[in-house]
């Protein structure tokens, strides 16, 4: 292949990255998740504040729900309330410190993540990197709708797409 043809292939492969320069809406099929499944949490330590309706897990926290796994240094679990009384149902998980979310062949990492069980959404912030097979996206904020498997990466998005790689 001559130089001109090689540059044309490189340019065509980079077009999706250029189109996604400021914000990217991407399909996150592997991040689709049934938020009604049980949530399993393991950690080095657990502190419960029944008055506040929270549980704080610290130290090598691992959360599993179906095929999805989330790891972090600290996770605050907020329980739902009904008529001012805390129920046993988890409403939100707020993870911080080296947060990694894995589901199938897709993985995302960032500084913090908030998983809203009721809304079936995850908002990850702070130098977010998403990998889908050999392709990668980075930005400041990733919002994923777990019902539809779609999401938006925001904040000076950078993307790397491997020519011929499955997305």
GROMACS .gro file of N, CA and C in nm:
model
  501
    1UNK      N    1   0.086  -0.118   0.000
    1UNK     CA    2   0.000   0.000   0.000
    1UNK      C    3   0.090   0.123   0.000
    2UNK      N    4   0.059   0.218  -0.087
    2UNK     CA    5   0.142   0.337  -0.093
    2UNK      C    6   0.107   0.433   0.021
    3UNK      N    7   0.188   0.535   0.037
    3UNK     CA    8   0.173   0.631   0.147
    3UNK      C    9   0.038   0.701   0.143
    4UNK      N   10  -0.005   0.744   0.026
    4UNK     CA   11  -0.133   0.816   0.014
    4UNK      C   12  -0.250   0.726   0.055
    5UNK      N   13  -0.250   0.601   0.011
    5UNK     CA   14  -0.357   0.508   0.048
    5UNK      C   15  -0.354   0.480   0.198
    6UNK      N   16  -0.235   0.467   0.254
    6UNK     CA   17  -0.221   0.444   0.398
    6UNK      C   18  -0.276   0.560   0.479
    7UNK      N   19  -0.246   0.683   0.435
    7UNK     CA   20  -0.298   0.801   0.504
    7UNK      C   21  -0.450   0.810   0.493
    8UNK      N   22  -0.504   0.771   0.377
    8UNK     CA   23  -0.650   0.772   0.359
    8UNK      C   24  -0.716   0.675   0.455
    9UNK      N   25  -0.659   0.555   0.470
    9UNK     CA   26  -0.714   0.456   0.564
    9UNK      C   27  -0.708   0.510   0.706
   10UNK      N   28  -0.595   0.570   0.744
   10UNK     CA   29  -0.583   0.628   0.878
   10UNK      C   30  -0.686   0.737   0.901
   11UNK      N   31  -0.705   0.823   0.802
   11UNK     CA   32  -0.802   0.932   0.814
   11UNK      C   33  -0.943   0.876   0.832
   12UNK      N   34  -0.980   0.777   0.750
   12UNK     CA   35  -1.114   0.718   0.760
   12UNK      C   36  -1.134   0.649   0.895
   13UNK      N   37  -1.030   0.585   0.946
   13UNK     CA   38  -1.041   0.520   1.076
   13UNK      C   39  -1.056   0.622   1.188
   14UNK      N   40  -1.000   0.742   1.168
   14UNK     CA   41  -1.005   0.846   1.272
   14UNK      C   42  -1.132   0.929   1.266
   15UNK      N   43  -1.212   0.917   1.159
   15UNK     CA   44  -1.334   0.998   1.147
   15UNK      C   45  -1.427   0.986   1.267
   16UNK      N   46  -1.455   0.864   1.318
   16UNK     CA   47  -1.543   0.857   1.434
   16UNK      C   48  -1.486   0.935   1.553
   17UNK      N   49  -1.355   0.931   1.570
   17UNK     CA   50  -1.293   1.003   1.681
   17UNK      C   51  -1.309   1.153   1.666
   18UNK      N   52  -1.295   1.203   1.543
   18UNK     CA   53  -1.311   1.346   1.520
   18UNK      C   54  -1.456   1.389   1.542
   19UNK      N   55  -1.549   1.303   1.503
   19UNK     CA   56  -1.690   1.336   1.520
   19UNK      C   57  -1.730   1.342   1.667
   20UNK      N   58  -1.653   1.276   1.752
   20UNK     CA   59  -1.687   1.267   1.894
   20UNK      C   60  -1.602   1.361   1.979
   21UNK      N   61  -1.553   1.469   1.923
   21UNK     CA   62  -1.455   1.553   1.991
   21UNK      C   63  -1.504   1.613   2.122
   22UNK      N   64  -1.627   1.661   2.131
   22UNK     CA   65  -1.673   1.728   2.253
   22UNK      C   66  -1.762   1.641   2.341
   23UNK      N   67  -1.842   1.557   2.283
   23UNK     CA   68  -1.932   1.471   2.359
   23UNK      C   69  -1.964   1.352   2.273
   24UNK      N   70  -1.978   1.236   2.334
   24UNK     CA   71  -1.999   1.116   2.255
   24UNK      C   72  -2.117   1.038   2.307
   25UNK      N   73  -2.208   1.004   2.216
   25UNK     CA   74  -2.314   0.912   2.252
   25UNK      C   75  -2.277   0.779   2.190
   26UNK      N   76  -2.269   0.677   2.273
   26UNK     CA   77  -2.217   0.549   2.229
   26UNK      C   78  -2.308   0.439   2.280
   27UNK      N   79  -2.315   0.329   2.205
   27UNK     CA   80  -2.391   0.213   2.250
   27UNK      C   81  -2.308   0.137   2.352
   28UNK      N   82  -2.369   0.105   2.464
   28UNK     CA   83  -2.302   0.029   2.570
   28UNK      C   84  -2.377  -0.101   2.591
   29UNK      N   85  -2.385  -0.184   2.488
   29UNK     CA   86  -2.460  -0.309   2.496
   29UNK      C   87  -2.415  -0.397   2.611
   30UNK      N   88  -2.284  -0.404   2.635
   30UNK     CA   89  -2.232  -0.486   2.743
   30UNK      C   90  -2.262  -0.428   2.879
   31UNK      N   91  -2.299  -0.300   2.885
   31UNK     CA   92  -2.331  -0.239   3.013
   31UNK      C   93  -2.481  -0.238   3.041
   32UNK      N   94  -2.557  -0.311   2.962
   32UNK     CA   95  -2.699  -0.327   2.991
   32UNK      C   96  -2.710  -0.416   3.114
   33UNK      N   97  -2.799  -0.383   3.205
   33UNK     CA   98  -2.805  -0.456   3.331
   33UNK      C   99  -2.946  -0.455   3.387
   34UNK      N  100  -2.987  -0.567   3.444
   34UNK     CA  101  -3.116  -0.577   3.512
   34UNK      C  102  -3.096  -0.532   3.656
   35UNK      N  103  -3.142  -0.410   3.688
   35UNK     CA  104  -3.118  -0.355   3.821
   35UNK      C  105  -3.207  -0.416   3.928
   36UNK      N  106  -3.295  -0.510   3.891
   36UNK     CA  107  -3.377  -0.577   3.992
   36UNK      C  108  -3.307  -0.700   4.050
   37UNK      N  109  -3.192  -0.738   3.993
   37UNK     CA  110  -3.117  -0.853   4.045
   37UNK      C  111  -3.058  -0.820   4.182
   38UNK      N  112  -3.031  -0.922   4.265
   38UNK     CA  113  -2.970  -0.898   4.396
   38UNK      C  114  -2.832  -0.833   4.383
   39UNK      N  115  -2.796  -0.752   4.483
   39UNK     CA  116  -2.666  -0.685   4.488
   39UNK      C  117  -2.585  -0.751   4.599
   40UNK      N  118  -2.466  -0.799   4.566
   40UNK     CA  119  -2.376  -0.861   4.664
   40UNK      C  120  -2.258  -0.769   4.686
   41UNK      N  121  -2.225  -0.740   4.813
   41UNK     CA  122  -2.115  -0.649   4.845
   41UNK      C  123  -2.020  -0.719   4.943
   42UNK      N  124  -1.891  -0.715   4.911
   42UNK     CA  125  -1.788  -0.762   5.004
   42UNK      C  126  -1.688  -0.650   5.024
   43UNK      N  127  -1.633  -0.640   5.145
   43UNK     CA  128  -1.537  -0.535   5.178
   43UNK      C  129  -1.460  -0.574   5.303
   44UNK      N  130  -1.355  -0.497   5.333
   44UNK     CA  131  -1.278  -0.521   5.454
   44UNK      C  132  -1.352  -0.474   5.579
   45UNK      N  133  -1.434  -0.369   5.564
   45UNK     CA  134  -1.503  -0.312   5.681
   45UNK      C  135  -1.639  -0.258   5.642
   46UNK      N  136  -1.733  -0.266   5.736
   46UNK     CA  137  -1.868  -0.212   5.716
   46UNK      C  138  -1.908  -0.132   5.839
   47UNK      N  139  -1.957  -0.009   5.816
   47UNK     CA  140  -2.012   0.075   5.923
   47UNK      C  141  -2.154   0.113   5.882
   48UNK      N  142  -2.249   0.092   5.973
   48UNK     CA  143  -2.389   0.119   5.944
   48UNK      C  144  -2.438   0.234   6.030
   49UNK      N  145  -2.510   0.328   5.966
   49UNK     CA  146  -2.573   0.439   6.036
   49UNK      C  147  -2.723   0.429   6.007
   50UNK      N  148  -2.796   0.362   6.096
   50UNK     CA  149  -2.938   0.340   6.072
   50UNK      C  150  -3.017   0.470   6.071
   51UNK      N  151  -2.976   0.567   6.152
   51UNK     CA  152  -3.047   0.695   6.156
   51UNK      C  153  -3.038   0.766   6.021
   52UNK      N  154  -2.922   0.758   5.958
   52UNK     CA  155  -2.903   0.822   5.828
   52UNK      C  156  -2.946   0.733   5.711
   53UNK      N  157  -2.968   0.605   5.739
   53UNK     CA  158  -3.007   0.513   5.634
   53UNK      C  159  -2.895   0.482   5.538
   54UNK      N  160  -2.771   0.472   5.593
   54UNK     CA  161  -2.656   0.444   5.508
   54UNK      C  162  -2.571   0.331   5.565
   55UNK      N  163  -2.496   0.270   5.476
   55UNK     CA  164  -2.395   0.172   5.513
   55UNK      C  165  -2.270   0.209   5.436
   56UNK      N  166  -2.155   0.213   5.505
   56UNK     CA  167  -2.030   0.252   5.441
   56UNK      C  168  -1.937   0.131   5.439
   57UNK      N  169  -1.904   0.087   5.318
   57UNK     CA  170  -1.812  -0.024   5.298
   57UNK      C  171  -1.677   0.035   5.259
   58UNK      N  172  -1.569  -0.010   5.324
   58UNK     CA  173  -1.436   0.040   5.291
   58UNK      C  174  -1.338  -0.076   5.276
   59UNK      N  175  -1.234  -0.051   5.197
   59UNK     CA  176  -1.126  -0.147   5.180
   59UNK      C  177  -1.159  -0.258   5.082
   60UNK      N  178  -1.105  -0.251   4.963
   60UNK     CA  179  -1.122  -0.354   4.862
   60UNK      C  180  -1.268  -0.393   4.844
   61UNK      N  181  -1.351  -0.294   4.818
   61UNK     CA  182  -1.495  -0.317   4.802
   61UNK      C  183  -1.521  -0.379   4.665
   62UNK      N  184  -1.598  -0.487   4.665
   62UNK     CA  185  -1.639  -0.553   4.541
   62UNK      C  186  -1.791  -0.567   4.544
   63UNK      N  187  -1.856  -0.513   4.441
   63UNK     CA  188  -2.001  -0.521   4.430
   63UNK      C  189  -2.035  -0.600   4.305
   64UNK      N  190  -2.125  -0.695   4.321
   64UNK     CA  191  -2.168  -0.775   4.207
   64UNK      C  192  -2.319  -0.770   4.193
   65UNK      N  193  -2.364  -0.758   4.070
   65UNK     CA  194  -2.507  -0.766   4.039
   65UNK      C  195  -2.518  -0.830   3.901
   66UNK      N  196  -2.565  -0.953   3.897
   66UNK     CA  197  -2.566  -1.025   3.771
   66UNK      C  198  -2.424  -1.039   3.720
   67UNK      N  199  -2.401  -1.003   3.594
   67UNK     CA  200  -2.267  -1.010   3.535
   67UNK      C  201  -2.182  -0.887   3.565
   68UNK      N  202  -2.243  -0.781   3.617
   68UNK     CA  203  -2.172  -0.656   3.640
   68UNK      C  204  -2.093  -0.661   3.771
   69UNK      N  205  -1.969  -0.610   3.767
   69UNK     CA  206  -1.884  -0.601   3.886
   69UNK      C  207  -1.833  -0.458   3.898
   70UNK      N  208  -1.837  -0.406   4.020
   70UNK     CA  209  -1.783  -0.273   4.049
   70UNK      C  210  -1.688  -0.286   4.166
   71UNK      N  211  -1.567  -0.230   4.152
   71UNK     CA  212  -1.472  -0.230   4.262
   71UNK      C  213  -1.433  -0.086   4.294
   72UNK      N  214  -1.403  -0.061   4.422
   72UNK     CA  215  -1.363   0.073   4.466
   72UNK      C  216  -1.300   0.062   4.604
   73UNK      N  217  -1.239   0.171   4.648
   73UNK     CA  218  -1.184   0.175   4.784
   73UNK      C  219  -1.294   0.196   4.888
   74UNK      N  220  -1.401   0.272   4.848
   74UNK     CA  221  -1.508   0.303   4.943
   74UNK      C  222  -1.641   0.309   4.868
   75UNK      N  223  -1.746   0.253   4.930
   75UNK     CA  224  -1.880   0.261   4.873
   75UNK      C  225  -1.978   0.295   4.985
   76UNK      N  226  -2.057   0.401   4.962
   76UNK     CA  227  -2.164   0.439   5.055
   76UNK      C  228  -2.295   0.391   4.994
   77UNK      N  229  -2.365   0.307   5.068
   77UNK     CA  230  -2.495   0.257   5.024
   77UNK      C  231  -2.602   0.341   5.091
   78UNK      N  232  -2.691   0.397   5.010
   78UNK     CA  233  -2.804   0.475   5.062
   78UNK      C  234  -2.930   0.391   5.044
   79UNK      N  235  -3.002   0.372   5.155
   79UNK     CA  236  -3.124   0.293   5.149
   79UNK      C  237  -3.244   0.382   5.122
   80UNK      N  238  -3.343   0.326   5.052
   80UNK     CA  239  -3.465   0.400   5.020
   80UNK      C  240  -3.543   0.426   5.148
   81UNK      N  241  -3.620   0.534   5.147
   81UNK     CA  242  -3.707   0.565   5.260
   81UNK      C  243  -3.852   0.569   5.212
   82UNK      N  244  -3.940   0.535   5.304
   82UNK     CA  245  -4.083   0.540   5.276
   82UNK      C  246  -4.151   0.599   5.398
   83UNK      N  247  -4.218   0.711   5.378
   83UNK     CA  248  -4.284   0.782   5.488
   83UNK      C  249  -4.186   0.813   5.602
   84UNK      N  250  -4.063   0.852   5.564
   84UNK     CA  251  -3.963   0.889   5.663
   84UNK      C  252  -3.892   0.772   5.730
   85UNK      N  253  -3.927   0.650   5.693
   85UNK     CA  254  -3.865   0.532   5.752
   85UNK      C  255  -3.776   0.463   5.648
   86UNK      N  256  -3.656   0.426   5.692
   86UNK     CA  257  -3.563   0.358   5.603
   86UNK      C  258  -3.612   0.217   5.574
   87UNK      N  259  -3.612   0.182   5.446
   87UNK     CA  260  -3.649   0.046   5.406
   87UNK      C  261  -3.520  -0.034   5.387
   88UNK      N  262  -3.532  -0.160   5.362
   88UNK     CA  263  -3.414  -0.244   5.338
   88UNK      C  264  -3.371  -0.243   5.193
   89UNK      N  265  -3.439  -0.164   5.109
   89UNK     CA  266  -3.410  -0.161   4.966
   89UNK      C  267  -3.302  -0.057   4.935
   90UNK      N  268  -3.202  -0.096   4.857
   90UNK     CA  269  -3.095  -0.005   4.819
   90UNK      C  270  -3.146   0.092   4.713
   91UNK      N  271  -3.122   0.222   4.735
   91UNK     CA  272  -3.162   0.325   4.638
   91UNK      C  273  -3.043   0.365   4.551
   92UNK      N  274  -2.926   0.391   4.616
   92UNK     CA  275  -2.807   0.438   4.543
   92UNK      C  276  -2.681   0.381   4.605
   93UNK      N  277  -2.580   0.366   4.521
   93UNK     CA  278  -2.446   0.329   4.564
   93UNK      C  279  -2.352   0.439   4.516
   94UNK      N  280  -2.275   0.496   4.608
   94UNK     CA  281  -2.178   0.600   4.572
   94UNK      C  282  -2.038   0.543   4.597
   95UNK      N  283  -1.968   0.513   4.488
   95UNK     CA  284  -1.834   0.454   4.496
   95UNK      C  285  -1.729   0.561   4.473
   96UNK      N  286  -1.618   0.551   4.548
   96UNK     CA  287  -1.509   0.647   4.530
   96UNK      C  288  -1.375   0.578   4.550
   97UNK      N  289  -1.275   0.631   4.481
   97UNK     CA  290  -1.139   0.579   4.493
   97UNK      C  291  -1.113   0.462   4.400
   98UNK      N  292  -1.048   0.489   4.288
   98UNK     CA  293  -1.010   0.383   4.193
   98UNK      C  294  -1.129   0.296   4.154
   99UNK      N  295  -1.233   0.358   4.106
   99UNK     CA  296  -1.356   0.286   4.071
   99UNK      C  297  -1.339   0.217   3.936
  100UNK      N  298  -1.373   0.089   3.932
  100UNK     CA  299  -1.369   0.012   3.808
  100UNK      C  300  -1.502  -0.062   3.794
  101UNK      N  301  -1.563  -0.050   3.677
  101UNK     CA  302  -1.690  -0.116   3.646
  101UNK      C  303  -1.667  -0.207   3.527
  102UNK      N  304  -1.700  -0.336   3.542
  102UNK     CA  305  -1.679  -0.433   3.434
  102UNK      C  306  -1.809  -0.507   3.409
  103UNK      N  307  -1.843  -0.520   3.281
  103UNK     CA  308  -1.959  -0.599   3.241
  103UNK      C  309  -1.929  -0.657   3.104
  104UNK      N  310  -1.907  -0.787   3.098
  104UNK     CA  311  -1.872  -0.850   2.972
  104UNK      C  312  -1.737  -0.801   2.924
  105UNK      N  313  -1.730  -0.764   2.795
  105UNK     CA  314  -1.604  -0.718   2.735
  105UNK      C  315  -1.584  -0.569   2.751
  106UNK      N  316  -1.675  -0.501   2.822
  106UNK     CA  317  -1.665  -0.357   2.841
  106UNK      C  318  -1.624  -0.326   2.984
  107UNK      N  319  -1.539  -0.225   2.998
  107UNK     CA  320  -1.494  -0.183   3.131
  107UNK      C  321  -1.480  -0.032   3.133
  108UNK      N  322  -1.510   0.026   3.249
  108UNK     CA  323  -1.495   0.171   3.267
  108UNK      C  324  -1.425   0.194   3.400
  109UNK      N  325  -1.341   0.297   3.404
  109UNK     CA  326  -1.278   0.333   3.531
  109UNK      C  327  -1.279   0.484   3.545
  110UNK      N  328  -1.284   0.529   3.671
  110UNK     CA  329  -1.286   0.671   3.702
  110UNK      C  330  -1.263   0.691   3.851
  111UNK      N  331  -1.272   0.816   3.894
  111UNK     CA  332  -1.250   0.847   4.036
  111UNK      C  333  -1.372   0.815   4.122
  112UNK      N  334  -1.492   0.844   4.066
  112UNK     CA  335  -1.616   0.822   4.142
  112UNK      C  336  -1.725   0.768   4.050
  113UNK      N  337  -1.822   0.700   4.111
  113UNK     CA  338  -1.939   0.654   4.036
  113UNK      C  339  -2.059   0.652   4.128
  114UNK      N  340  -2.174   0.690   4.074
  114UNK     CA  341  -2.300   0.682   4.147
  114UNK      C  342  -2.392   0.591   4.067
  115UNK      N  343  -2.434   0.482   4.130
  115UNK     CA  344  -2.524   0.386   4.068
  115UNK      C  345  -2.660   0.405   4.132
  116UNK      N  346  -2.756   0.455   4.055
  116UNK     CA  347  -2.893   0.472   4.103
  116UNK      C  348  -2.973   0.349   4.061
  117UNK      N  349  -3.009   0.268   4.160
  117UNK     CA  350  -3.083   0.146   4.132
  117UNK      C  351  -3.220   0.180   4.074
  118UNK      N  352  -3.289   0.278   4.134
  118UNK     CA  353  -3.424   0.314   4.089
  118UNK      C  354  -3.425   0.365   3.946
  119UNK      N  355  -3.324   0.442   3.908
  119UNK     CA  356  -3.318   0.500   3.774
  119UNK      C  357  -3.243   0.410   3.675
  120UNK      N  358  -3.185   0.300   3.725
  120UNK     CA  359  -3.105   0.209   3.642
  120UNK      C  360  -3.000   0.287   3.563
  121UNK      N  361  -2.926   0.373   3.635
  121UNK     CA  362  -2.823   0.453   3.568
  121UNK      C  363  -2.696   0.456   3.651
  122UNK      N  364  -2.586   0.478   3.582
  122UNK     CA  365  -2.456   0.496   3.647
  122UNK      C  366  -2.396   0.624   3.592
  123UNK      N  367  -2.349   0.710   3.682
  123UNK     CA  368  -2.277   0.831   3.643
  123UNK      C  369  -2.137   0.818   3.700
  124UNK      N  370  -2.039   0.811   3.611
  124UNK     CA  371  -1.899   0.798   3.652
  124UNK      C  372  -1.827   0.928   3.618
  125UNK      N  373  -1.745   0.978   3.711
  125UNK     CA  374  -1.676   1.105   3.691
  125UNK      C  375  -1.528   1.094   3.727
  126UNK      N  376  -1.451   1.189   3.673
  126UNK     CA  377  -1.309   1.200   3.708
  126UNK      C  378  -1.219   1.114   3.623
  127UNK      N  379  -1.169   1.170   3.513
  127UNK     CA  380  -1.076   1.099   3.424
  127UNK      C  381  -1.128   0.961   3.388
  128UNK      N  382  -1.246   0.958   3.330
  128UNK     CA  383  -1.312   0.832   3.296
  128UNK      C  384  -1.251   0.772   3.170
  129UNK      N  385  -1.226   0.643   3.175
  129UNK     CA  386  -1.179   0.568   3.059
  129UNK      C  387  -1.274   0.451   3.038
  130UNK      N  388  -1.325   0.437   2.917
  130UNK     CA  389  -1.413   0.327   2.881
  130UNK      C  390  -1.346   0.246   2.773
  131UNK      N  391  -1.336   0.115   2.791
  131UNK     CA  392  -1.282   0.029   2.687
  131UNK      C  393  -1.391  -0.067   2.641
  132UNK      N  394  -1.398  -0.082   2.511
  132UNK     CA  395  -1.491  -0.175   2.448
  132UNK      C  396  -1.408  -0.259   2.352
  133UNK      N  397  -1.368  -0.377   2.396
  133UNK     CA  398  -1.277  -0.457   2.315
  133UNK      C  399  -1.145  -0.385   2.302
  134UNK      N  400  -1.102  -0.359   2.177
  134UNK     CA  401  -0.976  -0.288   2.153
  134UNK      C  402  -0.994  -0.138   2.142
  135UNK      N  403  -1.118  -0.090   2.147
  135UNK     CA  404  -1.147   0.053   2.134
  135UNK      C  405  -1.155   0.118   2.271
  136UNK      N  406  -1.124   0.248   2.278
  136UNK     CA  407  -1.125   0.319   2.406
  136UNK      C  408  -1.178   0.460   2.388
  137UNK      N  409  -1.249   0.507   2.491
  137UNK     CA  410  -1.298   0.645   2.500
  137UNK      C  411  -1.255   0.700   2.634
  138UNK      N  412  -1.223   0.828   2.638
  138UNK     CA  413  -1.195   0.891   2.767
  138UNK      C  414  -1.262   1.027   2.771
  139UNK      N  415  -1.295   1.071   2.892
  139UNK     CA  416  -1.359   1.200   2.913
  139UNK      C  417  -1.371   1.226   3.062
  140UNK      N  418  -1.443   1.329   3.098
  140UNK     CA  419  -1.458   1.364   3.240
  140UNK      C  420  -1.581   1.301   3.305
  141UNK      N  421  -1.684   1.269   3.224
  141UNK     CA  422  -1.809   1.220   3.282
  141UNK      C  423  -1.874   1.120   3.187
  142UNK      N  424  -1.913   1.006   3.241
  142UNK     CA  425  -1.982   0.903   3.164
  142UNK      C  426  -2.117   0.877   3.229
  143UNK      N  427  -2.225   0.888   3.152
  143UNK     CA  428  -2.359   0.859   3.202
  143UNK      C  429  -2.411   0.740   3.123
  144UNK      N  430  -2.448   0.631   3.193
  144UNK     CA  431  -2.494   0.509   3.127
  144UNK      C  432  -2.636   0.477   3.172
  145UNK      N  433  -2.724   0.451   3.075
  145UNK     CA  434  -2.859   0.403   3.101
  145UNK      C  435  -2.853   0.251   3.090
  146UNK      N  436  -2.865   0.182   3.203
  146UNK     CA  437  -2.849   0.037   3.205
  146UNK      C  438  -2.967  -0.036   3.142
  147UNK      N  439  -3.082   0.027   3.132
  147UNK     CA  440  -3.197  -0.037   3.067
  147UNK      C  441  -3.176  -0.047   2.917
  148UNK      N  442  -3.130   0.062   2.857
  148UNK     CA  443  -3.114   0.065   2.711
  148UNK      C  444  -2.974   0.026   2.666
  149UNK      N  445  -2.877   0.030   2.757
  149UNK     CA  446  -2.740   0.002   2.719
  149UNK      C  447  -2.677   0.116   2.640
  150UNK      N  448  -2.728   0.238   2.659
  150UNK     CA  449  -2.672   0.354   2.590
  150UNK      C  450  -2.608   0.448   2.691
  151UNK      N  451  -2.521   0.533   2.642
  151UNK     CA  452  -2.456   0.626   2.733
  151UNK      C  453  -2.399   0.746   2.660
  152UNK      N  454  -2.354   0.841   2.739
  152UNK     CA  455  -2.294   0.963   2.687
  152UNK      C  456  -2.165   0.990   2.762
  153UNK      N  457  -2.057   1.012   2.687
  153UNK     CA  458  -1.929   1.053   2.746
  153UNK      C  459  -1.917   1.203   2.722
  154UNK      N  460  -1.883   1.278   2.826
  154UNK     CA  461  -1.876   1.424   2.817
  154UNK      C  462  -1.740   1.474   2.865
  155UNK      N  463  -1.708   1.597   2.826
  155UNK     CA  464  -1.589   1.663   2.878
  155UNK      C  465  -1.463   1.633   2.802
  156UNK      N  466  -1.444   1.697   2.691
  156UNK     CA  467  -1.325   1.681   2.606
  156UNK      C  468  -1.296   1.533   2.581
  157UNK      N  469  -1.384   1.473   2.504
  157UNK     CA  470  -1.378   1.330   2.476
  157UNK      C  471  -1.264   1.298   2.381
  158UNK      N  472  -1.192   1.193   2.414
  158UNK     CA  473  -1.087   1.142   2.327
  158UNK      C  474  -1.121   0.997   2.298
  159UNK      N  475  -1.109   0.957   2.172
  159UNK     CA  476  -1.142   0.820   2.137
  159UNK      C  477  -1.031   0.757   2.054
  160UNK      N  478  -1.014   0.628   2.073
  160UNK     CA  479  -0.918   0.550   1.995
  160UNK      C  480  -0.994   0.429   1.942
  161UNK      N  481  -1.008   0.423   1.810
  161UNK     CA  482  -1.078   0.312   1.747
  161UNK      C  483  -0.978   0.234   1.664
  162UNK      N  484  -0.975   0.104   1.682
  162UNK     CA  485  -0.887   0.018   1.605
  162UNK      C  486  -0.958  -0.019   1.475
  163UNK      N  487  -0.898   0.010   1.359
  163UNK     CA  488  -0.960  -0.026   1.232
  163UNK      C  489  -0.988  -0.176   1.227
  164UNK      N  490  -1.110  -0.209   1.188
  164UNK     CA  491  -1.147  -0.350   1.176
  164UNK      C  492  -1.186  -0.416   1.307
  165UNK      N  493  -1.174  -0.345   1.420
  165UNK     CA  494  -1.211  -0.404   1.549
  165UNK      C  495  -1.361  -0.397   1.567
  166UNK      N  496  -1.418  -0.498   1.633
  166UNK     CA  497  -1.561  -0.495   1.663
  166UNK      C  498  -1.587  -0.395   1.772
  167UNK      N  499  -1.701  -0.323   1.762
  167UNK     CA  500  -1.733  -0.221   1.862
  167UNK      C  501  -1.851  -0.262   1.943
   0.00000   0.00000   0.00000
